[in-house]
Tab-separated table of C-alpha atoms in Angstrom:
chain	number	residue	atom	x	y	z
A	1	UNK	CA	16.845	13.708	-12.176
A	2	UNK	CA	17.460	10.312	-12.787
A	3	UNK	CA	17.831	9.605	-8.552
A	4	UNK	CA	14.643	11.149	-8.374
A	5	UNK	CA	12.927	8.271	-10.501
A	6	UNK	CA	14.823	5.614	-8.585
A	7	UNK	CA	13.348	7.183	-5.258
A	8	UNK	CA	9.433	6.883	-7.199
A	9	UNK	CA	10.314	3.104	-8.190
A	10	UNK	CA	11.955	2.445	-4.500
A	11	UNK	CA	9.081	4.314	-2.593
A	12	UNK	CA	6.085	1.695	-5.250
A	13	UNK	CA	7.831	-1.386	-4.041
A	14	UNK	CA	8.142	-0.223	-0.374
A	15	UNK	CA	4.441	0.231	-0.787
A	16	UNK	CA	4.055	-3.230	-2.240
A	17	UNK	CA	6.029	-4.858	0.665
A	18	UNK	CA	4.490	-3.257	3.122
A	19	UNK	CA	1.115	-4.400	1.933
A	20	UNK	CA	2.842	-7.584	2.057
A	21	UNK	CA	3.636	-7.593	5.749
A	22	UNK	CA	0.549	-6.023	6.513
A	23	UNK	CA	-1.332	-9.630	4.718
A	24	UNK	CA	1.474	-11.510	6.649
A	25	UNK	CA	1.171	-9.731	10.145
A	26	UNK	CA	-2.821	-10.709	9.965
A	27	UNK	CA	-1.813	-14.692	9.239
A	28	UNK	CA	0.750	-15.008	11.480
A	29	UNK	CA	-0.868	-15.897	14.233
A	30	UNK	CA	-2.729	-18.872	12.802
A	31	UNK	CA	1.073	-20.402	13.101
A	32	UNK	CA	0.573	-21.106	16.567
A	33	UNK	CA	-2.456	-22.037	15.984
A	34	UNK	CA	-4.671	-19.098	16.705
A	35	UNK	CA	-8.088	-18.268	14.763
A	36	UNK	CA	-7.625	-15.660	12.283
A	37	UNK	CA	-11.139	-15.776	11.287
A	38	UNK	CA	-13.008	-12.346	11.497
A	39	UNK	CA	-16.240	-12.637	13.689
A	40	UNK	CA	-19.283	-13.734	12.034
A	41	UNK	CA	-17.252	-14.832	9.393
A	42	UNK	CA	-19.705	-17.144	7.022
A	43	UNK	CA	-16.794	-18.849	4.934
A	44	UNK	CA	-18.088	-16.828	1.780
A	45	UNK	CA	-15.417	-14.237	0.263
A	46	UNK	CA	-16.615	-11.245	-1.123
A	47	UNK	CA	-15.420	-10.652	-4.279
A	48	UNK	CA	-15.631	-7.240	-5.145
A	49	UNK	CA	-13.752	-6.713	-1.236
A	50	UNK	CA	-10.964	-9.154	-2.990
A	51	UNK	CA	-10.584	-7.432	-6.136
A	52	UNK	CA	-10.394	-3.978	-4.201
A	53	UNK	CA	-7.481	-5.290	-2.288
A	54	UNK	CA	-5.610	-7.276	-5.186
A	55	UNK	CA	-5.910	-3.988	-7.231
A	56	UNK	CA	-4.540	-1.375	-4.627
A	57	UNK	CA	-1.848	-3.605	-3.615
A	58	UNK	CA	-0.316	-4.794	-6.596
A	59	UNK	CA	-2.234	-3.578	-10.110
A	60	UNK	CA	-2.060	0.046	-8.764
A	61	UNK	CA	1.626	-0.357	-7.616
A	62	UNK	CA	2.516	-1.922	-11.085
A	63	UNK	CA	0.773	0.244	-12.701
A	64	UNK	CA	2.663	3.052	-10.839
A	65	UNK	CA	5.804	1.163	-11.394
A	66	UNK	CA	5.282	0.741	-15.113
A	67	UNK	CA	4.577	4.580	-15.515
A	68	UNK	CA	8.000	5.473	-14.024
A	69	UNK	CA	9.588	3.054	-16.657
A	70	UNK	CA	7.704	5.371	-19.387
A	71	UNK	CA	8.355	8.990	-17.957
A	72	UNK	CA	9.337	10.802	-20.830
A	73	UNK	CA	5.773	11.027	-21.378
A	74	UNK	CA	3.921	13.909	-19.460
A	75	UNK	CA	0.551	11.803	-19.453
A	76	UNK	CA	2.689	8.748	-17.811
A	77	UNK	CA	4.120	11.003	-14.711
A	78	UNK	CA	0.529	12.811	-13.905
A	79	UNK	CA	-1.013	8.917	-14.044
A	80	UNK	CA	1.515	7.999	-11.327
A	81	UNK	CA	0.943	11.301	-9.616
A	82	UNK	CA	-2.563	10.332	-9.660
A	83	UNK	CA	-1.984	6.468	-8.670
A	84	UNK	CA	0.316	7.994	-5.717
A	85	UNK	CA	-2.280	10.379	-4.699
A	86	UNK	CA	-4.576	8.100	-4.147
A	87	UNK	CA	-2.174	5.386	-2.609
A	88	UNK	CA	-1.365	8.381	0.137
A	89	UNK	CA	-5.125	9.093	0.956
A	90	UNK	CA	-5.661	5.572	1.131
A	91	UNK	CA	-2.973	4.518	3.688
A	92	UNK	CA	-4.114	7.416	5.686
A	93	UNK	CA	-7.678	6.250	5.418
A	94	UNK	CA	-6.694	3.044	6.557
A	95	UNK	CA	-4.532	3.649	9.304
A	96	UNK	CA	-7.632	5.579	11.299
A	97	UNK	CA	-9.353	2.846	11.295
A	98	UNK	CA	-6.761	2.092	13.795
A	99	UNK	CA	-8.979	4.441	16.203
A	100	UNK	CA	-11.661	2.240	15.441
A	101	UNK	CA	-10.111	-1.291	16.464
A	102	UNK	CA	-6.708	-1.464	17.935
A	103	UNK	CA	-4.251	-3.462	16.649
A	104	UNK	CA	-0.783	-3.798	17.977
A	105	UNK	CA	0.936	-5.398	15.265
A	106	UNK	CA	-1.071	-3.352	12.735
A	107	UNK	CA	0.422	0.070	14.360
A	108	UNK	CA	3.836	-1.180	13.441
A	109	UNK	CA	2.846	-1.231	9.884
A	110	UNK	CA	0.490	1.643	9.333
A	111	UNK	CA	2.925	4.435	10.381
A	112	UNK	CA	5.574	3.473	7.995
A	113	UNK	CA	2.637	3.004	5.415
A	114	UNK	CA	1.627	6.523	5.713
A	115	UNK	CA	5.231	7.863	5.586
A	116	UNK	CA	5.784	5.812	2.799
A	117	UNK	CA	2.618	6.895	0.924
A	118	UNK	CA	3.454	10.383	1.861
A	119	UNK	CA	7.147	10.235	0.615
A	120	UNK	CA	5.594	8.514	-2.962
A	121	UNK	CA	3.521	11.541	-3.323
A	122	UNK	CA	6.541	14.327	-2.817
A	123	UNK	CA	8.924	12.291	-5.146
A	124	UNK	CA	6.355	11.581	-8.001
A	125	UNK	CA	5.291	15.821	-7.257
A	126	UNK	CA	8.841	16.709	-8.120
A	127	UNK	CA	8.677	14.420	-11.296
A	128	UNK	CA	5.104	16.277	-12.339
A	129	UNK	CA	7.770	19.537	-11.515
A	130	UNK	CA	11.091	18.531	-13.395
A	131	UNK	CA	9.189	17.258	-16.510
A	132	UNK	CA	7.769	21.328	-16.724
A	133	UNK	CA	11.304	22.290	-16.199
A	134	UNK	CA	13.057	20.108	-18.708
A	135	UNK	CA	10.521	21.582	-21.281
């Protein structure tokens, strides 16, 4: 059981990294000098668009995180099954937009974002199952 809850932990921080490199893959370029400015960009940040992002890249990971550290509880394993869920769905989401505009450093990082959401689901399933089974 207990390498089972080291895999959740392990897969929330993989999750958090990768949403790291994802932020660092778009900056990069400005290094060598290159705009990184979206077209039509105005200069004005949209806050509720900042929010969304600081909260499903770190408040839901930590949240997710925190949850694991509390698992006897049945209500703290079906909130991270619920935070993975939706962690899963969303790097899927994401990762078609791929379709939409093509970026070649971005497919290096989406793929192993979707595997990665995918494995956090399965592990933090098998929690949801083990608690019913240590009952």
């Amino acid at each position: 059981m207990e390498r089972n809850i080291s895999k959740v932990s392990f897969m929330w921080v993989v999750i958090m990294v990768g949403f790291a490199m994802h932020m660092l893959a778009d900056v990069l370029p400005a290094f060598w000098g290159a705009s990184i400015a979206m077209p039509d960009a105005t200069g004005e940040v949209s806050v509720g668009m900042v929010s969304f992002m600081i909260c499903l890249s770190f408040l839901v990971p930590m949240c997710g995180l925190l949850c694991m550290q509390y698992r006897s509880s049945k209500t703290m394993r079906l909130i991270n099954l619920a935070l993975a869920t939706l962690m899963m769905v969303f790097n899927i989401l994401h990762a078609s937009e791929l379709f939409a505009e093509f970026n070649p450093v971005q497919l290096m990082i989406h793929p192993v974002m979707i595997v990665a959401g995918i494995y956090l689901f399965l592990f933090s399933r098998n929690e949801m199952r083990n608690y019913k089974e240590e009952k």
